[in-house]
PDB file of C-alpha atoms and ligand atoms in Angstrom:
ATOM      1  CA  MET L   1       0.000   0.000   0.000  1.00  0.00           C
ATOM      2  CA  LEU L   2       2.708   2.456   1.054  1.00  0.00           C
ATOM      3  CA  LYS L   3       6.192   1.976  -0.323  1.00  0.00           C
ATOM      4  CA  VAL L   4       9.103   4.186   0.670  1.00  0.00           C
ATOM      5  CA  ILE L   5      12.115   3.460  -1.486  1.00  0.00           C
ATOM      6  CA  ASN L   6      15.601   4.704  -0.702  1.00  0.00           C
ATOM      7  CA  LEU L   7      14.364   8.024   0.617  1.00  0.00           C
ATOM      8  CA  GLU L   8      16.936  10.732   1.166  1.00  0.00           C
ATOM      9  CA  THR L   9      15.881  14.053   2.626  1.00  0.00           C
ATOM     10  CA  THR L  10      17.643  17.189   3.767  1.00  0.00           C
ATOM     11  CA  TYR L  11      16.730  20.109   6.014  1.00  0.00           C
ATOM     12  CA  ASN L  12      17.776  23.566   4.814  1.00  0.00           C
ATOM     13  CA  ASP L  13      19.528  21.995   1.818  1.00  0.00           C
ATOM     14  CA  ILE L  14      22.389  20.723   3.939  1.00  0.00           C
ATOM     15  CA  ILE L  15      21.464  18.551   6.891  1.00  0.00           C
ATOM     16  CA  LEU L  16      20.973  15.023   5.586  1.00  0.00           C
ATOM     17  CA  ALA L  17      18.276  13.633   7.864  1.00  0.00           C
ATOM     18  CA  LEU L  18      17.221  10.500   5.967  1.00  0.00           C
ATOM     19  CA  LYS L  19      20.041   8.589   4.306  1.00  0.00           C
ATOM     20  CA  GLY L  20      18.210   6.074   2.152  1.00  0.00           C
ATOM     21  CA  VAL L  21      15.192   4.820   4.074  1.00  0.00           C
ATOM     22  CA  SER L  22      13.101   2.001   2.623  1.00  0.00           C
ATOM     23  CA  LEU L  23       9.975   0.636   4.221  1.00  0.00           C
ATOM     24  CA  GLU L  24       6.577  -0.787   3.353  1.00  0.00           C
ATOM     25  CA  VAL L  25       3.125  -0.793   4.856  1.00  0.00           C
ATOM     26  CA  PRO L  26       0.911  -3.513   3.358  1.00  0.00           C
ATOM     27  CA  PRO L  27      -2.893  -3.070   3.454  1.00  0.00           C
ATOM     28  CA  ASN L  28      -4.566  -3.790   6.803  1.00  0.00           C
ATOM     29  CA  ARG L  29      -1.262  -4.066   8.657  1.00  0.00           C
ATOM     30  CA  ILE L  30       0.319  -2.274  11.589  1.00  0.00           C
ATOM     31  CA  VAL L  31       3.935  -1.425  10.893  1.00  0.00           C
ATOM     32  CA  THR L  32       6.078   0.190  13.540  1.00  0.00           C
ATOM     33  CA  VAL L  33       9.155   2.360  13.122  1.00  0.00           C
ATOM     34  CA  LEU L  34      11.269   2.294  16.251  1.00  0.00           C
ATOM     35  CA  GLY L  35      14.264   4.386  17.144  1.00  0.00           C
ATOM     36  CA  ALA L  36      15.782   6.778  19.632  1.00  0.00           C
ATOM     37  CA  ASN L  37      15.426  10.549  19.591  1.00  0.00           C
ATOM     38  CA  GLY L  38      16.820  12.045  16.415  1.00  0.00           C
ATOM     39  CA  ALA L  39      16.776   8.791  14.429  1.00  0.00           C
ATOM     40  CA  GLY L  40      14.604  10.312  11.698  1.00  0.00           C
ATOM     41  CA  LYS L  41      11.179   8.892  12.541  1.00  0.00           C
ATOM     42  CA  THR L  42       9.247  12.166  12.464  1.00  0.00           C
ATOM     43  CA  THR L  43      11.138  13.285   9.356  1.00  0.00           C
ATOM     44  CA  THR L  44      10.019  10.083   7.649  1.00  0.00           C
ATOM     45  CA  ILE L  45       6.326  10.631   8.290  1.00  0.00           C
ATOM     46  CA  ASN L  46       6.461  14.372   7.617  1.00  0.00           C
ATOM     47  CA  THR L  47       8.062  13.650   4.257  1.00  0.00           C
ATOM     48  CA  ILE L  48       5.326  11.141   3.436  1.00  0.00           C
ATOM     49  CA  SER L  49       2.642  13.634   4.544  1.00  0.00           C
ATOM     50  CA  GLY L  50       4.117  16.272   2.251  1.00  0.00           C
ATOM     51  CA  ILE L  51       4.852  18.626   5.143  1.00  0.00           C
ATOM     52  CA  ARG L  52       8.062  19.917   3.644  1.00  0.00           C
ATOM     53  CA  LYS L  53       7.865  23.616   2.771  1.00  0.00           C
ATOM     54  CA  THR L  54       7.340  24.911   6.293  1.00  0.00           C
ATOM     55  CA  LEU L  55      10.172  22.716   7.578  1.00  0.00           C
ATOM     56  CA  ASP L  56      12.509  23.442   4.673  1.00  0.00           C
ATOM     57  CA  LEU L  57      12.578  19.707   4.158  1.00  0.00           C
ATOM     58  CA  ALA L  58      13.426  18.423   0.678  1.00  0.00           C
ATOM     59  CA  ILE L  59      13.479  15.024  -0.990  1.00  0.00           C
ATOM     60  CA  GLU L  60      16.917  14.536  -2.577  1.00  0.00           C
ATOM     61  CA  ASP L  61      16.492  10.989  -3.754  1.00  0.00           C
ATOM     62  CA  GLY L  62      14.175   8.015  -3.656  1.00  0.00           C
ATOM     63  CA  SER L  63      10.432   7.782  -3.881  1.00  0.00           C
ATOM     64  CA  ILE L  64       7.230   7.458  -1.930  1.00  0.00           C
ATOM     65  CA  GLU L  65       4.489   5.391  -3.528  1.00  0.00           C
ATOM     66  CA  PHE L  66       0.930   5.036  -2.307  1.00  0.00           C
ATOM     67  CA  GLU L  67      -1.342   2.519  -4.000  1.00  0.00           C
ATOM     68  CA  GLY L  68       0.980   2.482  -6.999  1.00  0.00           C
ATOM     69  CA  GLN L  69       1.260   6.249  -7.430  1.00  0.00           C
ATOM     70  CA  VAL L  70       4.381   8.265  -6.742  1.00  0.00           C
ATOM     71  CA  ILE L  71       3.444  10.982  -4.245  1.00  0.00           C
ATOM     72  CA  ASN L  72       6.822  12.719  -3.797  1.00  0.00           C
ATOM     73  CA  GLU L  73       5.508  16.047  -5.052  1.00  0.00           C
ATOM     74  CA  ARG L  74       2.084  16.004  -3.398  1.00  0.00           C
ATOM     75  CA  GLU L  75       0.990  18.799  -1.096  1.00  0.00           C
ATOM     76  CA  PRO L  76      -0.242  17.875   2.402  1.00  0.00           C
ATOM     77  CA  HIS L  77      -3.939  18.353   1.516  1.00  0.00           C
ATOM     78  CA  GLN L  78      -3.517  16.107  -1.537  1.00  0.00           C
ATOM     79  CA  VAL L  79      -1.899  13.401   0.580  1.00  0.00           C
ATOM     80  CA  VAL L  80      -4.819  13.643   3.002  1.00  0.00           C
ATOM     81  CA  SER L  81      -7.346  13.316   0.226  1.00  0.00           C
ATOM     82  CA  MET L  82      -5.593  10.160  -0.992  1.00  0.00           C
ATOM     83  CA  GLY L  83      -6.430   8.679   2.407  1.00  0.00           C
ATOM     84  CA  ILE L  84      -3.238   9.165   4.409  1.00  0.00           C
ATOM     85  CA  LEU L  85      -3.767  10.866   7.758  1.00  0.00           C
ATOM     86  CA  GLN L  86      -1.140  11.850  10.253  1.00  0.00           C
ATOM     87  CA  VAL L  87      -1.597  12.018  14.007  1.00  0.00           C
ATOM     88  CA  PRO L  88       1.277  14.318  14.937  1.00  0.00           C
ATOM     89  CA  GLU L  89       3.356  14.073  18.059  1.00  0.00           C
ATOM     90  CA  GLY L  90       2.135  15.854  21.171  1.00  0.00           C
ATOM     91  CA  ARG L  91      -1.656  15.208  20.937  1.00  0.00           C
ATOM     92  CA  ARG L  92      -2.603  18.479  19.341  1.00  0.00           C
ATOM     93  CA  VAL L  93      -6.225  19.029  20.222  1.00  0.00           C
ATOM     94  CA  PHE L  94      -8.031  22.324  19.801  1.00  0.00           C
ATOM     95  CA  ALA L  95      -7.939  23.068  23.511  1.00  0.00           C
ATOM     96  CA  GLU L  96     -10.541  25.860  23.479  1.00  0.00           C
ATOM     97  CA  LEU L  97     -13.054  23.743  21.587  1.00  0.00           C
ATOM     98  CA  THR L  98     -15.211  20.980  22.994  1.00  0.00           C
ATOM     99  CA  VAL L  99     -14.558  17.305  22.354  1.00  0.00           C
ATOM    100  CA  ASP L 100     -17.504  17.217  19.934  1.00  0.00           C
ATOM    101  CA  GLU L 101     -16.216  20.267  18.057  1.00  0.00           C
ATOM    102  CA  ASN L 102     -12.798  18.634  17.703  1.00  0.00           C
ATOM    103  CA  ILE L 103     -14.508  15.614  16.163  1.00  0.00           C
ATOM    104  CA  ILE L 104     -16.474  17.869  13.797  1.00  0.00           C
ATOM    105  CA  ILE L 105     -13.255  19.526  12.614  1.00  0.00           C
ATOM    106  CA  GLY L 106     -11.935  16.106  11.619  1.00  0.00           C
ATOM    107  CA  SER L 107     -15.070  15.528   9.587  1.00  0.00           C
ATOM    108  CA  TYR L 108     -15.212  18.456   7.204  1.00  0.00           C
ATOM    109  CA  THR L 109     -14.523  16.271   4.176  1.00  0.00           C
ATOM    110  CA  LEU L 110     -17.612  14.143   4.829  1.00  0.00           C
ATOM    111  CA  GLN L 111     -20.396  14.977   2.415  1.00  0.00           C
ATOM    112  CA  SER L 112     -23.559  14.524   4.453  1.00  0.00           C
ATOM    113  CA  ARG L 113     -24.784  14.838   7.991  1.00  0.00           C
ATOM    114  CA  SER L 114     -25.899  11.220   8.026  1.00  0.00           C
ATOM    115  CA  HIS L 115     -22.410  10.143   6.991  1.00  0.00           C
ATOM    116  CA  TYR L 116     -20.961  12.252   9.792  1.00  0.00           C
ATOM    117  CA  LEU L 117     -23.373  10.827  12.369  1.00  0.00           C
ATOM    118  CA  ARG L 118     -22.677   7.274  11.253  1.00  0.00           C
ATOM    119  CA  ASN L 119     -18.904   7.700  11.479  1.00  0.00           C
ATOM    120  CA  ARG L 120     -19.158   9.517  14.777  1.00  0.00           C
ATOM    121  CA  GLU L 121     -21.161   6.668  16.270  1.00  0.00           C
ATOM    122  CA  SER L 122     -18.682   4.118  14.981  1.00  0.00           C
ATOM    123  CA  VAL L 123     -15.552   6.014  16.035  1.00  0.00           C
ATOM    124  CA  LEU L 124     -16.807   6.997  19.473  1.00  0.00           C
ATOM    125  CA  GLY L 125     -17.749   3.368  20.025  1.00  0.00           C
ATOM    126  CA  TYR L 126     -14.023   2.794  20.516  1.00  0.00           C
ATOM    127  CA  PHE L 127     -13.703   5.697  22.952  1.00  0.00           C
ATOM    128  CA  PRO L 128     -16.731   5.703  25.287  1.00  0.00           C
ATOM    129  CA  ILE L 129     -15.022   8.243  27.552  1.00  0.00           C
ATOM    130  CA  LEU L 130     -15.057  10.800  24.721  1.00  0.00           C
ATOM    131  CA  LYS L 131     -18.756  10.265  24.256  1.00  0.00           C
ATOM    132  CA  GLU L 132     -19.304  11.100  27.917  1.00  0.00           C
ATOM    133  CA  ARG L 133     -17.097  14.177  27.677  1.00  0.00           C
ATOM    134  CA  GLY L 134     -18.570  15.484  24.417  1.00  0.00           C
ATOM    135  CA  SER L 135     -19.396  18.961  25.674  1.00  0.00           C
ATOM    136  CA  GLN L 136     -16.255  19.464  27.762  1.00  0.00           C
ATOM    137  CA  LEU L 137     -13.329  21.560  26.562  1.00  0.00           C
ATOM    138  CA  ALA L 138     -10.625  19.385  25.028  1.00  0.00           C
ATOM    139  CA  GLY L 139      -7.988  21.319  26.956  1.00  0.00           C
ATOM    140  CA  TYR L 140      -9.332  19.907  30.216  1.00  0.00           C
ATOM    141  CA  LEU L 141      -9.030  16.261  29.185  1.00  0.00           C
ATOM    142  CA  SER L 142      -6.238  14.120  30.599  1.00  0.00           C
ATOM    143  CA  GLY L 143      -3.245  13.407  28.362  1.00  0.00           C
ATOM    144  CA  GLY L 144      -4.535   9.934  27.563  1.00  0.00           C
ATOM    145  CA  GLU L 145      -7.991  11.256  26.679  1.00  0.00           C
ATOM    146  CA  GLN L 146      -6.458  13.919  24.424  1.00  0.00           C
ATOM    147  CA  GLN L 147      -4.493  11.196  22.644  1.00  0.00           C
ATOM    148  CA  MET L 148      -7.749   9.270  22.192  1.00  0.00           C
ATOM    149  CA  LEU L 149      -9.370  12.415  20.829  1.00  0.00           C
ATOM    150  CA  VAL L 150      -6.724  13.027  18.158  1.00  0.00           C
ATOM    151  CA  ILE L 151      -6.958   9.390  17.072  1.00  0.00           C
ATOM    152  CA  ALA L 152     -10.767   9.606  16.955  1.00  0.00           C
ATOM    153  CA  ARG L 153     -10.558  12.856  14.971  1.00  0.00           C
ATOM    154  CA  ALA L 154      -8.191  11.249  12.466  1.00  0.00           C
ATOM    155  CA  LEU L 155     -10.532   8.286  11.992  1.00  0.00           C
ATOM    156  CA  MET L 156     -13.590  10.381  11.102  1.00  0.00           C
ATOM    157  CA  PRO L 157     -12.776  10.841   7.368  1.00  0.00           C
ATOM    158  CA  GLU L 158     -12.177   7.069   7.011  1.00  0.00           C
ATOM    159  CA  PRO L 159      -8.468   7.121   6.141  1.00  0.00           C
ATOM    160  CA  LYS L 160      -6.805   4.164   4.462  1.00  0.00           C
ATOM    161  CA  LEU L 161      -3.565   4.708   6.350  1.00  0.00           C
ATOM    162  CA  ILE L 162      -2.974   6.449   9.676  1.00  0.00           C
ATOM    163  CA  MET L 163       0.540   7.524  10.640  1.00  0.00           C
ATOM    164  CA  MET L 164       0.949   8.095  14.372  1.00  0.00           C
ATOM    165  CA  ASP L 165       3.925   9.887  15.854  1.00  0.00           C
ATOM    166  CA  GLU L 166       4.761   8.540  19.322  1.00  0.00           C
ATOM    167  CA  PRO L 167       1.236   8.182  20.682  1.00  0.00           C
ATOM    168  CA  SER L 168       2.598   6.786  23.967  1.00  0.00           C
ATOM    169  CA  LEU L 169       4.757   9.815  24.742  1.00  0.00           C
ATOM    170  CA  GLY L 170       4.090  11.311  28.163  1.00  0.00           C
ATOM    171  CA  ILE L 171       1.122   9.064  28.928  1.00  0.00           C
ATOM    172  CA  ALA L 172       0.809   6.794  31.980  1.00  0.00           C
ATOM    173  CA  PRO L 173       1.753   3.167  31.189  1.00  0.00           C
ATOM    174  CA  LEU L 174      -1.673   1.711  31.985  1.00  0.00           C
ATOM    175  CA  VAL L 175      -3.397   4.224  29.737  1.00  0.00           C
ATOM    176  CA  VAL L 176      -0.824   3.546  27.002  1.00  0.00           C
ATOM    177  CA  LYS L 177      -1.750  -0.122  27.181  1.00  0.00           C
ATOM    178  CA  GLU L 178      -5.433   0.728  26.885  1.00  0.00           C
ATOM    179  CA  ILE L 179      -4.864   3.051  23.900  1.00  0.00           C
ATOM    180  CA  PHE L 180      -2.752   0.466  22.085  1.00  0.00           C
ATOM    181  CA  GLN L 181      -5.420  -2.184  22.606  1.00  0.00           C
ATOM    182  CA  ILE L 182      -7.916   0.200  21.021  1.00  0.00           C
ATOM    183  CA  ILE L 183      -5.528   0.909  18.095  1.00  0.00           C
ATOM    184  CA  ASP L 184      -5.212  -2.835  17.604  1.00  0.00           C
ATOM    185  CA  ARG L 185      -9.014  -3.271  17.566  1.00  0.00           C
ATOM    186  CA  ILE L 186      -9.473  -0.388  15.133  1.00  0.00           C
ATOM    187  CA  ASN L 187      -6.922  -1.959  12.807  1.00  0.00           C
ATOM    188  CA  ARG L 188      -8.636  -5.340  12.889  1.00  0.00           C
ATOM    189  CA  GLU L 189     -12.222  -4.097  12.682  1.00  0.00           C
ATOM    190  CA  LYS L 190     -11.871  -1.104  10.375  1.00  0.00           C
ATOM    191  CA  HIS L 191      -8.996  -2.464   8.291  1.00  0.00           C
ATOM    192  CA  VAL L 192      -7.059   0.779   8.556  1.00  0.00           C
ATOM    193  CA  ALA L 193      -3.360   0.336   7.867  1.00  0.00           C
ATOM    194  CA  MET L 194      -1.115   1.980  10.465  1.00  0.00           C
ATOM    195  CA  LEU L 195       2.404   3.328  10.478  1.00  0.00           C
ATOM    196  CA  LEU L 196       3.236   3.596  14.134  1.00  0.00           C
ATOM    197  CA  VAL L 197       6.312   5.602  15.083  1.00  0.00           C
ATOM    198  CA  GLU L 198       7.435   4.828  18.622  1.00  0.00           C
ATOM    199  CA  GLN L 199      10.289   4.893  21.095  1.00  0.00           C
ATOM    200  CA  ASN L 200       8.366   2.485  23.278  1.00  0.00           C
ATOM    201  CA  ALA L 201       9.376  -0.714  21.485  1.00  0.00           C
ATOM    202  CA  ASN L 202       7.671  -2.995  23.970  1.00  0.00           C
ATOM    203  CA  VAL L 203       4.213  -1.642  23.498  1.00  0.00           C
ATOM    204  CA  ALA L 204       4.612  -1.005  19.747  1.00  0.00           C
ATOM    205  CA  LEU L 205       5.804  -4.550  19.036  1.00  0.00           C
ATOM    206  CA  SER L 206       2.919  -5.918  21.094  1.00  0.00           C
ATOM    207  CA  ILE L 207       0.441  -4.846  18.388  1.00  0.00           C
ATOM    208  CA  ALA L 208       2.546  -4.351  15.224  1.00  0.00           C
ATOM    209  CA  HIS L 209       2.887  -7.036  12.564  1.00  0.00           C
ATOM    210  CA  HIS L 210       6.231  -5.806  11.285  1.00  0.00           C
ATOM    211  CA  GLY L 211       8.874  -3.436  12.590  1.00  0.00           C
ATOM    212  CA  TYR L 212      11.768  -1.301  11.403  1.00  0.00           C
ATOM    213  CA  ILE L 213      14.554   0.013  13.593  1.00  0.00           C
ATOM    214  CA  MET L 214      15.985   3.390  12.623  1.00  0.00           C
ATOM    215  CA  GLU L 215      19.285   4.921  13.672  1.00  0.00           C
ATOM    216  CA  ASN L 216      20.893   8.062  12.314  1.00  0.00           C
ATOM    217  CA  GLY L 217      18.574   8.368   9.340  1.00  0.00           C
ATOM    218  CA  ARG L 218      18.898   4.731   8.315  1.00  0.00           C
ATOM    219  CA  VAL L 219      16.952   1.529   8.780  1.00  0.00           C
ATOM    220  CA  VAL L 220      19.380  -0.780  10.562  1.00  0.00           C
ATOM    221  CA  MET L 221      17.100  -3.728  11.122  1.00  0.00           C
ATOM    222  CA  GLU L 222      13.655  -4.971  10.158  1.00  0.00           C
ATOM    223  CA  GLY L 223      11.500  -8.005  10.618  1.00  0.00           C
ATOM    224  CA  PRO L 224       8.231  -9.474  11.829  1.00  0.00           C
ATOM    225  CA  SER L 225       7.387  -8.307  15.349  1.00  0.00           C
ATOM    226  CA  GLU L 226       7.725 -11.818  16.795  1.00  0.00           C
ATOM    227  CA  VAL L 227      11.288 -11.986  15.530  1.00  0.00           C
ATOM    228  CA  LEU L 228      12.214  -8.472  16.672  1.00  0.00           C
ATOM    229  CA  LYS L 229      10.777  -9.113  20.129  1.00  0.00           C
ATOM    230  CA  GLU L 230      13.142 -12.047  20.546  1.00  0.00           C
ATOM    231  CA  ASP L 231      16.193 -10.360  19.035  1.00  0.00           C
ATOM    232  CA  ARG L 232      18.799  -9.758  21.695  1.00  0.00           C
ATOM    233  CA  ASP L 233      20.037  -6.530  20.163  1.00  0.00           C
ATOM    234  CA  ILE L 234      16.577  -5.074  20.272  1.00  0.00           C
ATOM    235  CA  LYS L 235      16.199  -6.206  23.841  1.00  0.00           C
ATOM    236  CA  GLU L 236      19.455  -4.552  24.782  1.00  0.00           C
ATOM    237  CA  PHE L 237      18.934  -1.317  22.961  1.00  0.00           C
ATOM    238  CA  TYR L 238      15.231  -0.688  23.001  1.00  0.00           C
ATOM    239  CA  LEU L 239      13.277  -2.937  25.267  1.00  0.00           C
ATOM    240  CA  GLY L 240      15.287  -1.998  28.322  1.00  0.00           C
ATOM    241  CA  LEU L 241      15.447  -5.555  29.608  1.00  0.00           C
ATOM    242  CA  SER L 242      18.219  -5.993  32.118  1.00  0.00           C
ATOM    243  CA  GLU L 243      19.613  -9.116  30.514  1.00  0.00           C
ATOM    244  CA  MET L 244      22.860  -7.155  30.185  1.00  0.00           C
ATOM    245  CA  GLY L 245      22.711  -5.980  33.777  1.00  0.00           C
ATOM    246  CA  ALA L 246      24.224  -7.701  36.765  1.00  0.00           C
ATOM    247  CA  LYS L 247      24.947 -11.026  35.090  1.00  0.00           C
ATOM    248  CA  LYS L 248      27.031  -9.525  32.336  1.00  0.00           C
ATOM    249  CA  SER L 249      29.352 -12.151  30.918  1.00  0.00           C
ATOM    250  CA  PHE L 250      32.422 -11.469  28.839  1.00  0.00           C
ATOM    251  CA  ARG L 251      30.820 -13.015  25.810  1.00  0.00           C
ATOM    252  CA  ASP L 252      27.795 -10.779  26.212  1.00  0.00           C
ATOM    253  CA  VAL L 253      29.955  -7.695  26.473  1.00  0.00           C
ATOM    254  CA  LYS L 254      31.822  -8.628  23.321  1.00  0.00           C
ATOM    255  CA  HIS L 255      28.561  -9.213  21.578  1.00  0.00           C
ATOM    256  CA  TYR L 256      27.261  -5.884  22.853  1.00  0.00           C
ATOM    257  CA  LYS L 257      30.315  -3.963  21.662  1.00  0.00           C
ATOM    258  CA  ARG L 258      30.272  -5.569  18.271  1.00  0.00           C
ATOM    259  CA  ARG L 259      26.626  -4.670  17.829  1.00  0.00           C
ATOM    260  CA  LYS L 260      27.198  -1.169  19.087  1.00  0.00           C
ATOM    261  CA  ARG L 261      29.839  -0.611  16.427  1.00  0.00           C
ATOM    262  CA  TRP L 262      27.573  -2.026  13.816  1.00  0.00           C
ATOM    263  CA  LEU L 263      24.682   0.174  14.834  1.00  0.00           C
ATOM    264  CA  SER L 264      26.683   3.393  15.023  1.00  0.00           C
TER     265      SER L 264
HETATM  266  N1  ADP Q 301      13.242  21.316  11.386  1.00  0.00           N
HETATM  267  C1  ADP Q 301      14.475  20.764  11.396  1.00  0.00           C
HETATM  268  N2  ADP Q 301      15.545  21.437  10.903  1.00  0.00           N
HETATM  269  C2  ADP Q 301      16.775  20.888  10.888  1.00  0.00           C
HETATM  270  N3  ADP Q 301      17.046  19.648  11.323  1.00  0.00           N
HETATM  271  C3  ADP Q 301      16.032  18.927  11.835  1.00  0.00           C
HETATM  272  C4  ADP Q 301      14.696  19.449  11.901  1.00  0.00           C
HETATM  273  N4  ADP Q 301      13.893  18.498  12.440  1.00  0.00           N
HETATM  274  C5  ADP Q 301      14.693  17.442  12.699  1.00  0.00           C
HETATM  275  N5  ADP Q 301      15.967  17.697  12.340  1.00  0.00           N
HETATM  276  C6  ADP Q 301      17.112  16.759  12.449  1.00  0.00           C
HETATM  277  O1  ADP Q 301      16.812  15.595  11.689  1.00  0.00           O
HETATM  278  C7  ADP Q 301      17.197  14.427  12.401  1.00  0.00           C
HETATM  279  C8  ADP Q 301      16.023  13.518  12.580  1.00  0.00           C
HETATM  280  O2  ADP Q 301      15.070  14.131  13.430  1.00  0.00           O
HETATM  281  P1  ADP Q 301      13.616  13.546  13.687  1.00  0.00           P
HETATM  282  O3  ADP Q 301      13.040  13.070  12.411  1.00  0.00           O
HETATM  283  O4  ADP Q 301      12.847  14.568  14.440  1.00  0.00           O
HETATM  284  O5  ADP Q 301      13.932  12.289  14.613  1.00  0.00           O
HETATM  285  P2  ADP Q 301      12.966  11.439  15.565  1.00  0.00           P
HETATM  286  O6  ADP Q 301      11.547  11.767  15.229  1.00  0.00           O
HETATM  287  O7  ADP Q 301      13.321  10.033  15.302  1.00  0.00           O
HETATM  288  O8  ADP Q 301      13.314  11.852  16.956  1.00  0.00           O
HETATM  289  C9  ADP Q 301      17.821  14.903  13.707  1.00  0.00           C
HETATM  290  O9  ADP Q 301      19.203  14.933  13.536  1.00  0.00           O
HETATM  291  C10 ADP Q 301      17.266  16.284  13.883  1.00  0.00           C
HETATM  292  O10 ADP Q 301      18.167  17.101  14.576  1.00  0.00           O
HETATM  293 MG1   MG Q 302      10.032  12.476  16.470  1.00  0.00          MG
END
């Protein structure tokens, strides 16, 4: 469905942020892109979304294809109308508007009131708390509820692909778990493909089908989630398991150093 091939992008014509990134999102799948701060995750989805001018972000090489069409030159509104919706980092709700009004803003492309009402019913079915809070100001919601609201808003126009930028950031672990279970259900029931950018590898791999690991503007590893979850390098670097802690053996250290060189 989405194919990114050898993508190279620069900021301000000089800073090479993506150094040949390739990745794919098949229909109906959840694909995660994992990586530390500065790896190039946000740059990747902004480039796909066409948000380039305001960032002085330019494609130098490679291509982005969606359903067989090259979309390198598309403007953000054109990318949206092809069915690709981005949920940016930092749960940007319209704080001075009510929950309902935020949902309405996500629905302006829908042609009829009955269509709007139908989608609203279906989307809010996943987020009962938002239904209860319909007339409250979005700014007064908890962080987790605001994250739910931006996901709900993005679902209203029935996108084919949703790209989410670190939806777990700054949200309590239990609520993160709840939100990811809902994302998983939405994917299975609504057949929306998802590109899920995360630093929280544990939770992302728990629902993703496939994952990519990015470092320094490159994909350094990829595979099915089951494989990545068991990979010792991923455990060491991203899952935060303390396998390398107290019981560190010489062999493990050697292994660690070798991998560290390879990843840098
Ligand atoms: N607006 C910008 N102008 C210049 N450089 C940027 C800008 N945004 C990000 N970068 C650089 O691009 C690289 C990738 O950043 P980013 O895509 O935000 O990483 P991530 O989302 O994985 O944390 C970093 O080196 C970062 O400093
Ligand atoms: Mg980012």
